């Protein structure tokens, strides 16, 4: 059993990671760090782990990190940028779950994340960890930037269409909806139960930091500039993302022909499920799993293509995708510990 | 106190109506009908009404209806089309809350509602009951077709823009989200608590019956054909609709100039609240009220205009709007009993 | 219209109070204070109040308080004890919604509330504001201690039984369940949506500060010592309390005879509804109202009496009961503004 | 891999069973029956099973059942009583998840379940499948009656106390709260989302069919008659049961001494977790697991003992406990496939 470190193990993403790794046949969660809860066991912070994962949390110590065989960093963005260089310098492979190593143009961090990025070399070397797009590079990577939750749902929904050049890359609208766990575990008024339940709203309209990440990765697939309007919404549920995406096609393809593009690209993908009409994705169907469910409708009246995708934001949108990346980086079968 | 009849009083819309009318200073809910619960009191069906509205429900009898001074019909669509002609023939003013008298082109009913409409004359005479658009006609109407919940949220959000001709009427996307009460009170699997809570999904993609209603009424405002892609979603909450609407402008107007169009059209409207940035609408803010909250963002990166509106689907989207229409039809101040 | 002050207007109780008072025919919410939000309008803090209650919040100033005709204090316990004496010294009538003036034995505050009470005189003079028990004293009171939410649900359920001496006062178990708004508006981890929804738990088992309040007031009714086991639970819903109460009777009374005691005591009460079998109280039935719904079952197998009561914790358990008390103190009909 | 049959695979219990068995190393869910959905795949009924459990559902056929190595019956009570005899006659071991073979006194079925039981022999032969109490008999059983969800939570909480004779067996109050999945998957008004969410209530007060099951099994442990007041409540959440249990002790034992009785009985139990103060059970901590979490408080003021236990009603309260029983019956390690 290889030893795995989780830096920042007590957020929701760290918790999911610990749970998945505890069931993984080749590794065990060995070294878990927390600034706030050091000295307590993970099962004190999350009592569901009692007699399942009872590892004691520690303040991060790079010597101890270096004794592990693989490292996950689950720190918030803005903190990862300072810590990940130290993790990488241990010589062990690293998956970073924050947004700090996803944008290739470091200058974007000032605008979208509010800080100056000072690690251009690592930014250049990191691999964007979406297996369905970058599988081969991930296998060889030392640092994988695990994709954001919203971008995962959007990129998987659009890859076949942009790779094949059948939709207008300048006319893409993503209306996305997420459960509340996406906002993390720190108590804040908008996520206080009486404020949050029985409520629905959009937030960060025309300004969410996942926008440039989506555009960058879609452009890499399309091999041309892509422009996206992205609107996130908050759903009164714990987990799940549904993205409803509006596109313009050339008008020459039928719905059946569009489906065949998806089958061409995703026919062998273990974690993508294509739902033909009348089926539609629902977040409950992917809850707790690494699946991404995708469906689509070509609206004849308007000529618009509507693609819908659902993931579990904490799983395929974070922790289980990180493990999928680890499997690739370690040369294990991609589905190990994920089904 | 005038006597008011509610035909179909035990659905969620009928229940809301009864509650509002019980607080209205000029009327009282007098004659309440129900096929399923006749013989019981409304407060047996909805115990919150005990010692508030204890009227006994009756099977509908047109002679008794005719003894009332005003009639609301809250039957499901497909049933109203048969009953409303009888109600109108009593000579009393009628507000019908179903979709059966909203579409001016009767032929659309076969496609979108699944039945042949056989009342062309009433269809021609009915007035679409959106006070912010049709206030003067409503005052004189004998039969008002109360707008659908989704259409109300969309039409109020778009009226100033289409009336002023500043957005492309062929490029409108409405991504709408509704609480579960919109599906009515009949128990069905998709609305069974364990299926419905902790879940989010789209439904009737590219096929919801409110689409032609939205296009018809927007066209009436725009004075040209309008084409809308409309996607409804189900939110795990009881009440509320949020519509996120994506538009193309000519590119010449600033966000401030667009707001001034809204102020021009809505400056005196008692039930429309304009939320300037950074505020955004939330369904909780309009819950239980007749308000429609509207906000917007002009996205410079893409040139797209995003308009968001929130209503309570059972109130401004149904019952309280029906009372607003009654107030107009009876010559009372429009806000009577609604604030 | 009399002027009313709310000290601490931005908690959930203050918000409910503002809403009720805005609809009250004899008063208007005039002077609203907040330490945290001074300078903003109440409708900035609670946007549902836009164009309904737009009063600007101020830091508390006793001169301005004194210009009002009636004062509600909605501060947290531990703060009220310092502020209420100043409020009372204005010479205006005061309703305090905290627990700081409810316990007649000031020594209990150290044990149950964690502070030393230094206002024995006000404690002696304050009247416990449960109208169904203390109506006459409330009418003459200068300072009313508005009852706690749990105690309201328990005292109303038990008053007839203890007043008539038909249950064992030493063998009372109260298993109570409350919505999350009872914990207030400050964001804390246990009330963070992803922690709180889809979860159920007990808290403060054998140690909740409402225990001595319940025992004190039941003893006043019973005219002998009362001993209560009280266990509160947290329900993943916004509002509502259901108390399930287990009692021992002498065994001589039938269920019908027990009901007749309730009718004797509550026959004329405007806000108590007695639900005969097979009906049972549900929190939804009292949501948003000042009602307390009560039902009971005599279990023949065990000889135990089970009484169930439901209230809205923010209404009859706080704000609307405070207004009921104001109505009594001002000599207005008790139901004014509450139905 | 042994072949397993699930009779009635499309209820919530059947669904959970299928999921657990799909992960079990020694068996596979092979033959799944459904009256309503025969011809569809399980993954059509529960799309989360797409590419996980795609078995096609069939109408039950005893010849095909007989080809399996082990049988679970997940039919509703009242139907199992007719089907289980046929299942047993195949000669294969059977776990029945209904209530139809739990009560040793067949005469009780008329009163509590509303039908006349006609299988006295099977009733006599069946073993009550609570491993923590009946482990040895379960290993040898041909027919195991899997315990009810509420009884599981109560029996595990009370076994050490009644086995040791330290509480009054005639003075036991169980106030239990369950998530909505306990009511099954058939849509009914009380479980319709808008009725059920934001609501809390008791039901079947003094009349729930789990009462005699609890009393029977507690009596078997106590070796004397036991009398229980049992009140179930409905919590607006999908899964989980919390039981709050009120007892009288002799007054001689300290809280520490009581805990040592629990450790004596449960020290080696793999699925029981004892939570010392200040910890308390929460349903979220056991969600999706086979654990039962137990805590207790001795209330000095009243001399009462309060025991709290939490389980997942669909897991330890149904499906995973059934698999725990299968493991015992097949001679496999008890935790196989359950951790």
CSV table of N, CA and C in Angstrom, one decimal, chain C residues 163-228:
chain,number,residue,atom,x,y,z
C,163,UNK,N,-52.9,22.6,35.8
C,163,UNK,CA,-53.9,23.4,36.6
C,163,UNK,C,-54.9,22.6,37.2
C,164,UNK,N,-55.3,21.5,36.6
C,164,UNK,CA,-56.3,20.6,37.1
C,164,UNK,C,-55.8,19.5,37.9
C,165,UNK,N,-54.5,19.4,38.0
C,165,UNK,CA,-53.8,18.4,38.8
C,165,UNK,C,-54.1,16.9,38.4
C,166,UNK,N,-54.2,16.7,37.1
C,166,UNK,CA,-54.5,15.3,36.6
C,166,UNK,C,-53.3,14.6,36.1
C,167,UNK,N,-52.1,15.2,36.1
C,167,UNK,CA,-50.9,14.4,35.8
C,167,UNK,C,-49.9,14.5,36.8
C,168,UNK,N,-49.0,13.6,36.9
C,168,UNK,CA,-47.9,13.6,37.9
C,168,UNK,C,-46.9,14.6,37.5
C,169,UNK,N,-46.7,15.7,38.3
C,169,UNK,CA,-45.8,16.8,38.0
C,169,UNK,C,-44.4,16.4,38.1
C,170,UNK,N,-44.1,15.2,38.6
C,170,UNK,CA,-42.7,14.8,38.8
C,170,UNK,C,-42.3,13.9,37.6
C,171,UNK,N,-43.2,13.6,36.7
C,171,UNK,CA,-42.9,12.6,35.7
C,171,UNK,C,-43.3,13.1,34.3
C,172,UNK,N,-42.5,14.1,33.9
C,172,UNK,CA,-42.9,14.8,32.6
C,172,UNK,C,-41.6,14.7,31.7
C,173,UNK,N,-41.9,14.2,30.5
C,173,UNK,CA,-40.8,14.2,29.5
C,173,UNK,C,-41.2,15.0,28.3
C,174,UNK,N,-40.3,15.9,27.9
C,174,UNK,CA,-40.6,16.7,26.8
C,174,UNK,C,-39.6,16.4,25.7
C,175,UNK,N,-40.0,15.9,24.6
C,175,UNK,CA,-39.1,15.6,23.5
C,175,UNK,C,-39.5,16.6,22.4
C,176,UNK,N,-38.6,17.7,22.3
C,176,UNK,CA,-39.0,18.8,21.4
C,176,UNK,C,-38.1,18.9,20.2
C,177,UNK,N,-38.6,19.4,19.1
C,177,UNK,CA,-37.9,19.5,17.8
C,177,UNK,C,-38.1,20.8,17.2
C,178,UNK,N,-37.0,21.5,16.8
C,178,UNK,CA,-37.1,22.8,16.3
C,178,UNK,C,-36.4,23.0,15.0
C,179,UNK,N,-37.0,23.9,14.2
C,179,UNK,CA,-36.3,24.3,13.0
C,179,UNK,C,-35.1,25.1,13.3
C,180,UNK,N,-34.2,25.4,12.3
C,180,UNK,CA,-32.9,25.9,12.5
C,180,UNK,C,-32.9,27.4,12.8
C,181,UNK,N,-34.0,28.1,12.4
C,181,UNK,CA,-34.0,29.6,12.7
C,181,UNK,C,-33.9,29.8,14.2
C,182,UNK,N,-34.3,28.8,15.0
C,182,UNK,CA,-34.2,29.0,16.5
C,182,UNK,C,-32.8,29.2,16.9
C,183,UNK,N,-31.8,28.9,16.1
C,183,UNK,CA,-30.4,29.1,16.5
C,183,UNK,C,-29.9,30.5,16.1
C,184,UNK,N,-30.7,31.3,15.5
C,184,UNK,CA,-30.3,32.6,15.2
C,184,UNK,C,-29.7,32.8,13.8
C,185,UNK,N,-29.2,34.0,13.5
C,185,UNK,CA,-28.7,34.3,12.2
C,185,UNK,C,-27.2,34.2,12.0
C,186,UNK,N,-26.5,34.1,13.1
C,186,UNK,CA,-25.0,34.1,13.0
C,186,UNK,C,-24.6,32.7,12.4
C,187,UNK,N,-23.8,32.8,11.3
C,187,UNK,CA,-23.4,31.6,10.7
C,187,UNK,C,-22.4,30.8,11.6
C,188,UNK,N,-22.8,29.5,11.8
C,188,UNK,CA,-21.9,28.6,12.6
C,188,UNK,C,-21.9,27.3,11.9
C,189,UNK,N,-20.9,26.5,12.1
C,189,UNK,CA,-20.8,25.2,11.4
C,189,UNK,C,-22.0,24.3,11.5
C,190,UNK,N,-22.6,24.1,12.7
C,190,UNK,CA,-23.7,23.2,12.8
C,190,UNK,C,-24.9,23.6,11.9
C,191,UNK,N,-24.9,24.9,11.5
C,191,UNK,CA,-26.1,25.4,10.8
C,191,UNK,C,-25.7,25.8,9.4
C,192,UNK,N,-24.5,25.4,9.0
C,192,UNK,CA,-24.0,25.5,7.6
C,192,UNK,C,-24.8,24.5,6.7
C,193,UNK,N,-25.4,25.0,5.6
C,193,UNK,CA,-26.3,24.2,4.9
C,193,UNK,C,-25.8,22.7,4.7
C,194,UNK,N,-24.6,22.5,4.2
C,194,UNK,CA,-24.3,21.1,3.9
C,194,UNK,C,-24.1,20.2,5.1
C,195,UNK,N,-24.0,20.9,6.3
C,195,UNK,CA,-23.9,20.1,7.5
C,195,UNK,C,-25.3,19.8,8.1
C,196,UNK,N,-26.2,20.7,7.8
C,196,UNK,CA,-27.4,20.8,8.5
C,196,UNK,C,-28.6,20.1,7.8
C,197,UNK,N,-28.6,20.2,6.5
C,197,UNK,CA,-29.6,19.6,5.7
C,197,UNK,C,-29.3,18.1,5.7
C,198,UNK,N,-30.4,17.3,5.5
C,198,UNK,CA,-30.2,15.9,5.5
C,198,UNK,C,-29.6,15.4,6.7
C,199,UNK,N,-29.9,16.0,7.9
C,199,UNK,CA,-29.3,15.6,9.1
C,199,UNK,C,-30.4,15.8,10.2
C,200,UNK,N,-30.3,15.0,11.3
C,200,UNK,CA,-31.2,15.2,12.4
C,200,UNK,C,-30.4,14.8,13.7
C,201,UNK,N,-30.5,15.6,14.7
C,201,UNK,CA,-29.8,15.3,15.9
C,201,UNK,C,-30.4,15.9,17.2
C,202,UNK,N,-30.1,15.4,18.3
C,202,UNK,CA,-30.4,16.1,19.6
C,202,UNK,C,-29.2,17.0,20.0
C,203,UNK,N,-29.5,18.0,20.8
C,203,UNK,CA,-28.4,18.8,21.3
C,203,UNK,C,-28.7,19.2,22.7
C,204,UNK,N,-27.7,19.7,23.4
C,204,UNK,CA,-27.8,20.1,24.8
C,204,UNK,C,-28.7,19.1,25.6
C,205,UNK,N,-28.5,17.8,25.4
C,205,UNK,CA,-29.3,16.8,26.1
C,205,UNK,C,-29.1,17.0,27.7
C,206,UNK,N,-30.2,17.1,28.4
C,206,UNK,CA,-30.2,17.3,29.9
C,206,UNK,C,-29.5,18.5,30.3
C,207,UNK,N,-29.4,19.6,29.4
C,207,UNK,CA,-28.8,20.8,29.8
C,207,UNK,C,-29.2,22.1,29.1
C,208,UNK,N,-30.4,22.1,28.5
C,208,UNK,CA,-30.8,23.3,27.8
C,208,UNK,C,-31.4,24.3,28.7
C,209,UNK,N,-31.1,25.6,28.5
C,209,UNK,CA,-31.4,26.7,29.4
C,209,UNK,C,-32.9,26.9,29.5
C,210,UNK,N,-33.7,26.3,28.6
C,210,UNK,CA,-35.2,26.5,28.7
C,210,UNK,C,-35.8,25.6,29.8
C,211,UNK,N,-35.0,24.6,30.3
C,211,UNK,CA,-35.5,23.7,31.3
C,211,UNK,C,-36.0,24.4,32.5
C,212,UNK,N,-35.2,25.3,33.2
C,212,UNK,CA,-35.7,25.9,34.4
C,212,UNK,C,-36.9,26.8,34.1
C,213,UNK,N,-36.9,27.4,32.9
C,213,UNK,CA,-38.1,28.3,32.5
C,213,UNK,C,-39.4,27.5,32.5
C,214,UNK,N,-39.3,26.3,31.9
C,214,UNK,CA,-40.4,25.4,31.8
C,214,UNK,C,-40.9,25.0,33.2
C,215,UNK,N,-39.9,24.6,34.0
C,215,UNK,CA,-40.3,24.1,35.3
C,215,UNK,C,-40.9,25.2,36.2
C,216,UNK,N,-40.3,26.4,36.1
C,216,UNK,CA,-40.8,27.5,36.9
C,216,UNK,C,-42.3,27.8,36.5
C,217,UNK,N,-42.5,27.9,35.2
C,217,UNK,CA,-43.9,28.3,34.8
C,217,UNK,C,-44.9,27.2,35.0
C,218,UNK,N,-44.5,26.0,34.8
C,218,UNK,CA,-45.4,24.9,35.1
C,218,UNK,C,-45.7,24.8,36.6
C,219,UNK,N,-44.7,25.1,37.4
C,219,UNK,CA,-44.9,25.0,38.9
C,219,UNK,C,-45.9,26.1,39.3
C,220,UNK,N,-45.8,27.3,38.6
C,220,UNK,CA,-46.7,28.4,38.9
C,220,UNK,C,-48.2,28.0,38.6
C,221,UNK,N,-48.3,27.2,37.6
C,221,UNK,CA,-49.7,26.7,37.2
C,221,UNK,C,-50.1,25.6,38.2
C,222,UNK,N,-49.2,24.7,38.5
C,222,UNK,CA,-49.5,23.5,39.3
C,222,UNK,C,-49.6,23.8,40.7
C,223,UNK,N,-48.9,24.9,41.1
C,223,UNK,CA,-48.8,25.3,42.5
C,223,UNK,C,-48.1,24.2,43.3
C,224,UNK,N,-47.2,23.5,42.7
C,224,UNK,CA,-46.3,22.6,43.4
C,224,UNK,C,-45.0,22.4,42.5
C,225,UNK,N,-44.0,21.8,43.0
C,225,UNK,CA,-42.8,21.6,42.3
C,225,UNK,C,-43.0,20.7,41.1
C,226,UNK,N,-42.4,21.0,40.0
C,226,UNK,CA,-42.5,20.3,38.7
C,226,UNK,C,-41.1,19.9,38.3
C,227,UNK,N,-41.0,18.7,37.8
C,227,UNK,CA,-39.7,18.2,37.3
C,227,UNK,C,-39.8,17.7,35.9
C,228,UNK,N,-39.0,18.3,35.0
C,228,UNK,CA,-39.1,18.0,33.6
C,228,UNK,C,-37.8,17.5,33.0
